[in-house]
Amino acid sequence: MSGNNLVLPIVLWSRTAPTHCISSLLVMDDFSTIITGCHDGQICLWDMTPELQICPRAMLFGHTASITCLSKASASSDKQYIVSASESGWVMF
């Protein structure tokens, strides 16, 4: 694949998620998705069952400073876009 410089990191973990010191939290409108931001800039997506069991879905990287704010980026309930901000002043969608 010449000319393709796309790098796609994949994060895998066992039944327990890595240590994640939470600095920001967002619960989506459907109450089945929780998003947490942490002090080292990672964002985790969590699935929550009706029995209130929480399971990790994905870990997102991009920020290099503590996440200060998480918010929905779409008013539509069928699209779950988020925006995040960090102490460094970066805002990411």
Short mmCIF file of N, CA, C and O in Angstrom, two decimals:
data_model
loop_
_atom_site.label_atom_id
_atom_site.label_comp_id
_atom_site.label_asym_id
_atom_site.label_seq_id
_atom_site.Cartn_x
_atom_site.Cartn_y
_atom_site.Cartn_z
N MET A 1 0.83 -1.17 0.00
CA MET A 1 0.00 0.00 0.00
C MET A 1 0.88 1.24 0.00
O MET A 1 1.21 1.78 1.04
N SER A 2 1.28 1.66 -1.11
CA SER A 2 2.13 2.85 -1.19
C SER A 2 1.31 4.10 -0.93
O SER A 2 0.17 4.23 -1.34
N GLY A 3 1.90 5.03 -0.20
CA GLY A 3 1.25 6.31 0.07
C GLY A 3 0.27 6.28 1.23
O GLY A 3 -0.35 7.28 1.53
N ASN A 4 0.10 5.16 1.89
CA ASN A 4 -0.83 5.06 3.01
C ASN A 4 -0.04 5.14 4.31
O ASN A 4 0.68 4.21 4.65
N ASN A 5 -0.19 6.23 5.05
CA ASN A 5 0.53 6.42 6.31
C ASN A 5 -0.39 6.31 7.52
O ASN A 5 -0.05 6.79 8.59
N LEU A 6 -1.54 5.70 7.34
CA LEU A 6 -2.51 5.57 8.42
C LEU A 6 -1.98 4.63 9.50
O LEU A 6 -1.54 3.52 9.21
N VAL A 7 -2.01 5.09 10.74
CA VAL A 7 -1.63 4.26 11.88
C VAL A 7 -2.86 4.10 12.74
O VAL A 7 -3.47 5.08 13.17
N LEU A 8 -3.25 2.88 12.99
CA LEU A 8 -4.45 2.60 13.77
C LEU A 8 -4.07 1.80 15.01
O LEU A 8 -3.83 0.59 14.93
N PRO A 9 -3.98 2.45 16.18
CA PRO A 9 -3.63 1.70 17.39
C PRO A 9 -4.83 0.88 17.86
O PRO A 9 -5.97 1.31 17.76
N ILE A 10 -4.56 -0.30 18.36
CA ILE A 10 -5.59 -1.18 18.90
C ILE A 10 -5.19 -1.51 20.34
O ILE A 10 -4.06 -1.88 20.60
N VAL A 11 -6.14 -1.35 21.24
CA VAL A 11 -5.87 -1.62 22.65
C VAL A 11 -6.70 -2.82 23.07
O VAL A 11 -7.91 -2.86 22.85
N LEU A 12 -6.06 -3.78 23.67
CA LEU A 12 -6.74 -4.97 24.17
C LEU A 12 -6.43 -5.12 25.66
O LEU A 12 -5.33 -4.83 26.10
N TRP A 13 -7.41 -5.56 26.42
CA TRP A 13 -7.16 -5.88 27.81
C TRP A 13 -8.02 -7.07 28.21
O TRP A 13 -8.94 -7.45 27.50
N SER A 14 -7.73 -7.64 29.37
CA SER A 14 -8.47 -8.82 29.82
C SER A 14 -9.80 -8.39 30.41
O SER A 14 -10.31 -7.32 30.10
N ARG A 15 -10.36 -9.18 31.28
CA ARG A 15 -11.68 -8.88 31.85
C ARG A 15 -11.68 -7.63 32.73
O ARG A 15 -12.71 -7.06 33.00
N THR A 16 -10.52 -7.21 33.19
CA THR A 16 -10.44 -5.99 33.98
C THR A 16 -9.69 -4.92 33.20
O THR A 16 -8.66 -5.20 32.58
N ALA A 17 -10.21 -3.72 33.22
CA ALA A 17 -9.59 -2.62 32.49
C ALA A 17 -8.34 -2.14 33.22
O ALA A 17 -8.17 -2.39 34.41
N PRO A 18 -7.45 -1.45 32.51
CA PRO A 18 -6.26 -0.90 33.16
C PRO A 18 -6.64 0.19 34.15
O PRO A 18 -7.75 0.71 34.13
N THR A 19 -5.71 0.52 35.04
CA THR A 19 -5.93 1.58 36.01
C THR A 19 -6.26 2.86 35.25
O THR A 19 -5.64 3.20 34.27
N HIS A 20 -7.26 3.56 35.71
CA HIS A 20 -7.78 4.71 34.97
C HIS A 20 -8.24 5.74 36.00
O HIS A 20 -9.35 5.63 36.53
N CYS A 21 -7.41 6.72 36.30
CA CYS A 21 -7.72 7.75 37.30
C CYS A 21 -8.64 8.79 36.66
O CYS A 21 -8.19 9.65 35.91
N ILE A 22 -9.91 8.73 36.94
CA ILE A 22 -10.94 9.51 36.24
C ILE A 22 -10.90 10.98 36.66
O ILE A 22 -10.89 11.31 37.84
N SER A 23 -10.91 11.86 35.65
CA SER A 23 -10.96 13.30 35.88
C SER A 23 -12.24 13.92 35.31
O SER A 23 -12.56 15.06 35.62
N SER A 24 -12.96 13.17 34.47
CA SER A 24 -14.18 13.67 33.85
C SER A 24 -15.07 12.49 33.49
O SER A 24 -14.59 11.42 33.15
N LEU A 25 -16.39 12.70 33.56
CA LEU A 25 -17.34 11.61 33.33
C LEU A 25 -18.53 12.14 32.54
O LEU A 25 -19.00 13.25 32.77
N LEU A 26 -19.00 11.31 31.60
CA LEU A 26 -20.19 11.64 30.81
C LEU A 26 -21.03 10.38 30.67
O LEU A 26 -20.52 9.33 30.29
N VAL A 27 -22.31 10.47 30.98
CA VAL A 27 -23.26 9.37 30.77
C VAL A 27 -24.14 9.78 29.60
O VAL A 27 -24.77 10.84 29.63
N MET A 28 -24.19 8.95 28.57
CA MET A 28 -24.98 9.27 27.39
C MET A 28 -26.47 9.13 27.70
O MET A 28 -26.87 8.49 28.67
N ASP A 29 -27.31 9.73 26.84
CA ASP A 29 -28.76 9.77 27.07
C ASP A 29 -29.41 8.40 27.20
O ASP A 29 -30.40 8.25 27.91
N ASP A 30 -28.87 7.40 26.53
CA ASP A 30 -29.47 6.06 26.58
C ASP A 30 -29.10 5.29 27.84
O ASP A 30 -29.58 4.19 28.07
N PHE A 31 -28.24 5.85 28.67
CA PHE A 31 -27.78 5.24 29.92
C PHE A 31 -27.08 3.91 29.72
O PHE A 31 -26.88 3.16 30.66
N SER A 32 -26.71 3.57 28.49
CA SER A 32 -26.00 2.32 28.26
C SER A 32 -24.54 2.56 27.91
O SER A 32 -23.77 1.61 27.78
N THR A 33 -24.15 3.82 27.76
CA THR A 33 -22.76 4.16 27.46
C THR A 33 -22.27 5.20 28.45
O THR A 33 -22.92 6.23 28.66
N ILE A 34 -21.12 4.90 29.05
CA ILE A 34 -20.45 5.84 29.96
C ILE A 34 -19.10 6.17 29.33
O ILE A 34 -18.43 5.29 28.80
N ILE A 35 -18.72 7.43 29.39
CA ILE A 35 -17.43 7.86 28.86
C ILE A 35 -16.67 8.51 29.99
O ILE A 35 -17.20 9.38 30.70
N THR A 36 -15.42 8.08 30.19
CA THR A 36 -14.59 8.65 31.23
C THR A 36 -13.30 9.21 30.62
O THR A 36 -12.74 8.62 29.71
N GLY A 37 -12.87 10.33 31.14
CA GLY A 37 -11.58 10.91 30.78
C GLY A 37 -10.68 10.81 31.99
O GLY A 37 -11.15 10.86 33.13
N CYS A 38 -9.38 10.66 31.76
CA CYS A 38 -8.49 10.49 32.90
C CYS A 38 -7.36 11.52 32.90
O CYS A 38 -7.21 12.30 31.97
N HIS A 39 -6.59 11.48 33.97
CA HIS A 39 -5.53 12.47 34.17
C HIS A 39 -4.39 12.35 33.16
O HIS A 39 -3.69 13.32 32.92
N ASP A 40 -4.19 11.18 32.56
CA ASP A 40 -3.10 11.06 31.58
C ASP A 40 -3.56 11.25 30.14
O ASP A 40 -2.82 11.01 29.21
N GLY A 41 -4.81 11.69 29.94
CA GLY A 41 -5.30 12.04 28.62
C GLY A 41 -6.06 10.96 27.88
O GLY A 41 -6.53 11.19 26.77
N GLN A 42 -6.22 9.80 28.47
CA GLN A 42 -6.97 8.73 27.81
C GLN A 42 -8.46 8.92 28.04
O GLN A 42 -8.89 9.48 29.04
N ILE A 43 -9.25 8.42 27.10
CA ILE A 43 -10.70 8.40 27.21
C ILE A 43 -11.15 6.96 27.07
O ILE A 43 -10.72 6.26 26.15
N CYS A 44 -11.99 6.51 27.97
CA CYS A 44 -12.52 5.14 27.90
C CYS A 44 -14.02 5.17 27.64
O CYS A 44 -14.74 6.00 28.21
N LEU A 45 -14.46 4.25 26.79
CA LEU A 45 -15.88 4.03 26.55
C LEU A 45 -16.28 2.76 27.29
O LEU A 45 -15.58 1.74 27.20
N TRP A 46 -17.38 2.82 28.00
CA TRP A 46 -17.85 1.71 28.81
C TRP A 46 -19.29 1.39 28.42
O TRP A 46 -20.08 2.29 28.17
N ASP A 47 -19.63 0.11 28.41
CA ASP A 47 -21.01 -0.33 28.22
C ASP A 47 -21.60 -0.64 29.58
O ASP A 47 -20.94 -1.27 30.42
N MET A 48 -22.85 -0.19 29.80
CA MET A 48 -23.52 -0.48 31.05
C MET A 48 -24.81 -1.25 30.76
O MET A 48 -25.62 -0.81 29.95
N THR A 49 -24.97 -2.37 31.42
CA THR A 49 -26.15 -3.21 31.22
C THR A 49 -27.30 -2.71 32.10
O THR A 49 -27.07 -1.95 33.04
N PRO A 50 -28.53 -3.16 31.82
CA PRO A 50 -29.65 -2.80 32.70
C PRO A 50 -29.45 -3.27 34.14
O PRO A 50 -30.03 -2.72 35.07
N GLU A 51 -28.59 -4.28 34.34
CA GLU A 51 -28.28 -4.77 35.69
C GLU A 51 -27.16 -3.96 36.34
O GLU A 51 -26.64 -4.34 37.38
N LEU A 52 -26.75 -2.87 35.69
CA LEU A 52 -25.71 -1.95 36.16
C LEU A 52 -24.30 -2.57 36.17
O LEU A 52 -23.45 -2.16 36.95
N GLN A 53 -24.07 -3.55 35.32
CA GLN A 53 -22.73 -4.07 35.13
C GLN A 53 -22.02 -3.20 34.11
O GLN A 53 -22.60 -2.85 33.08
N ILE A 54 -20.78 -2.82 34.40
CA ILE A 54 -20.02 -1.94 33.52
C ILE A 54 -18.86 -2.73 32.92
O ILE A 54 -18.07 -3.34 33.64
N CYS A 55 -18.77 -2.70 31.58
CA CYS A 55 -17.72 -3.43 30.86
C CYS A 55 -17.00 -2.46 29.92
O CYS A 55 -17.65 -1.68 29.23
N PRO A 56 -15.67 -2.52 29.87
CA PRO A 56 -14.93 -1.63 28.97
C PRO A 56 -15.17 -1.98 27.52
O PRO A 56 -15.24 -3.15 27.15
N ARG A 57 -15.33 -0.96 26.67
CA ARG A 57 -15.52 -1.17 25.23
C ARG A 57 -14.29 -0.74 24.43
O ARG A 57 -13.84 -1.45 23.54
N ALA A 58 -13.76 0.45 24.73
CA ALA A 58 -12.64 0.97 23.95
C ALA A 58 -11.88 2.01 24.77
O ALA A 58 -12.43 2.63 25.67
N MET A 59 -10.61 2.17 24.43
CA MET A 59 -9.79 3.22 25.02
C MET A 59 -9.27 4.09 23.88
O MET A 59 -8.73 3.59 22.90
N LEU A 60 -9.48 5.40 24.02
CA LEU A 60 -9.09 6.35 22.98
C LEU A 60 -7.89 7.16 23.44
O LEU A 60 -7.81 7.55 24.60
N PHE A 61 -6.98 7.42 22.52
CA PHE A 61 -5.78 8.20 22.81
C PHE A 61 -5.78 9.44 21.94
O PHE A 61 -6.31 9.45 20.85
N GLY A 62 -5.18 10.50 22.39
CA GLY A 62 -5.09 11.72 21.60
C GLY A 62 -4.61 12.88 22.43
O GLY A 62 -3.75 13.65 22.04
N HIS A 63 -5.18 13.02 23.62
CA HIS A 63 -4.76 14.10 24.52
C HIS A 63 -3.46 13.71 25.23
O HIS A 63 -3.19 12.54 25.46
N THR A 64 -2.69 14.72 25.59
CA THR A 64 -1.45 14.48 26.35
C THR A 64 -1.52 15.09 27.74
O THR A 64 -0.54 15.07 28.47
N ALA A 65 -2.67 15.66 28.09
CA ALA A 65 -2.86 16.26 29.41
C ALA A 65 -4.20 15.78 29.97
O ALA A 65 -5.00 15.15 29.27
N SER A 66 -4.44 16.08 31.22
CA SER A 66 -5.66 15.65 31.91
C SER A 66 -6.91 16.13 31.18
O SER A 66 -7.01 17.28 30.75
N ILE A 67 -7.89 15.22 31.05
CA ILE A 67 -9.17 15.56 30.43
C ILE A 67 -9.97 16.40 31.43
O ILE A 67 -10.19 15.98 32.56
N THR A 68 -10.38 17.58 31.01
CA THR A 68 -11.11 18.48 31.90
C THR A 68 -12.61 18.51 31.61
O THR A 68 -13.40 18.89 32.46
N CYS A 69 -13.01 18.12 30.39
CA CYS A 69 -14.42 18.22 30.03
C CYS A 69 -14.76 17.20 28.95
O CYS A 69 -14.01 17.00 28.01
N LEU A 70 -15.90 16.55 29.10
CA LEU A 70 -16.49 15.66 28.09
C LEU A 70 -17.92 16.12 27.87
O LEU A 70 -18.64 16.41 28.83
N SER A 71 -18.33 16.19 26.60
CA SER A 71 -19.69 16.63 26.30
C SER A 71 -20.18 15.97 25.03
O SER A 71 -19.39 15.60 24.16
N LYS A 72 -21.51 15.84 24.92
CA LYS A 72 -22.09 15.36 23.67
C LYS A 72 -21.82 16.40 22.59
O LYS A 72 -21.91 17.60 22.84
N ALA A 73 -21.51 15.94 21.38
CA ALA A 73 -21.26 16.85 20.26
C ALA A 73 -22.38 16.81 19.25
O ALA A 73 -22.30 17.44 18.21
N SER A 74 -23.44 16.07 19.54
CA SER A 74 -24.57 15.96 18.64
C SER A 74 -25.85 15.94 19.46
O SER A 74 -25.93 15.23 20.46
N ALA A 75 -26.83 16.72 19.03
CA ALA A 75 -28.11 16.74 19.73
C ALA A 75 -28.95 15.51 19.40
O ALA A 75 -29.88 15.16 20.12
N SER A 76 -28.61 14.83 18.32
CA SER A 76 -29.34 13.64 17.89
C SER A 76 -29.05 12.48 18.83
O SER A 76 -27.91 12.24 19.20
N SER A 77 -30.08 11.73 19.20
CA SER A 77 -29.88 10.59 20.08
C SER A 77 -29.38 9.35 19.35
O SER A 77 -28.88 8.43 19.96
N ASP A 78 -29.50 9.32 18.01
CA ASP A 78 -29.03 8.15 17.27
C ASP A 78 -27.54 8.24 16.91
O ASP A 78 -26.95 7.26 16.50
N LYS A 79 -26.93 9.41 17.07
CA LYS A 79 -25.50 9.57 16.82
C LYS A 79 -24.84 10.00 18.12
O LYS A 79 -25.21 11.00 18.70
N GLN A 80 -23.88 9.21 18.57
CA GLN A 80 -23.26 9.48 19.85
C GLN A 80 -21.85 10.02 19.66
O GLN A 80 -20.87 9.37 19.99
N TYR A 81 -21.75 11.25 19.17
CA TYR A 81 -20.46 11.91 19.03
C TYR A 81 -20.15 12.65 20.32
O TYR A 81 -21.06 13.17 20.98
N ILE A 82 -18.86 12.70 20.67
CA ILE A 82 -18.46 13.45 21.86
C ILE A 82 -17.35 14.43 21.51
O ILE A 82 -16.65 14.28 20.51
N VAL A 83 -17.21 15.43 22.36
CA VAL A 83 -16.11 16.38 22.27
C VAL A 83 -15.41 16.35 23.63
O VAL A 83 -16.05 16.20 24.67
N SER A 84 -14.08 16.43 23.59
CA SER A 84 -13.30 16.42 24.83
C SER A 84 -12.34 17.59 24.84
O SER A 84 -11.88 18.04 23.80
N ALA A 85 -12.03 18.07 26.04
CA ALA A 85 -11.06 19.15 26.22
C ALA A 85 -10.08 18.74 27.31
O ALA A 85 -10.42 17.98 28.21
N SER A 86 -8.85 19.25 27.20
CA SER A 86 -7.83 18.90 28.18
C SER A 86 -7.19 20.15 28.76
O SER A 86 -7.38 21.25 28.25
N GLU A 87 -6.41 19.96 29.82
CA GLU A 87 -5.73 21.06 30.47
C GLU A 87 -4.76 21.80 29.54
O GLU A 87 -4.46 22.96 29.77
N SER A 88 -4.30 21.14 28.50
CA SER A 88 -3.38 21.77 27.56
C SER A 88 -4.08 22.74 26.61
O SER A 88 -3.43 23.45 25.86
N GLY A 89 -5.42 22.76 26.64
CA GLY A 89 -6.19 23.65 25.79
C GLY A 89 -6.69 23.01 24.52
O GLY A 89 -7.43 23.62 23.77
N TRP A 90 -6.31 21.78 24.26
CA TRP A 90 -6.76 21.08 23.04
C TRP A 90 -8.20 20.63 23.21
O TRP A 90 -8.63 20.19 24.27
N VAL A 91 -8.95 20.73 22.11
CA VAL A 91 -10.33 20.23 22.03
C VAL A 91 -10.37 19.23 20.89
O VAL A 91 -9.85 19.50 19.80
N MET A 92 -10.92 18.06 21.12
CA MET A 92 -10.97 17.00 20.11
C MET A 92 -12.39 16.46 19.98
O MET A 92 -13.13 16.38 20.96
N PHE A 93 -12.75 16.08 18.77
CA PHE A 93 -14.06 15.51 18.48
C PHE A 93 -13.95 14.03 18.22
O PHE A 93 -13.03 13.58 17.63
#
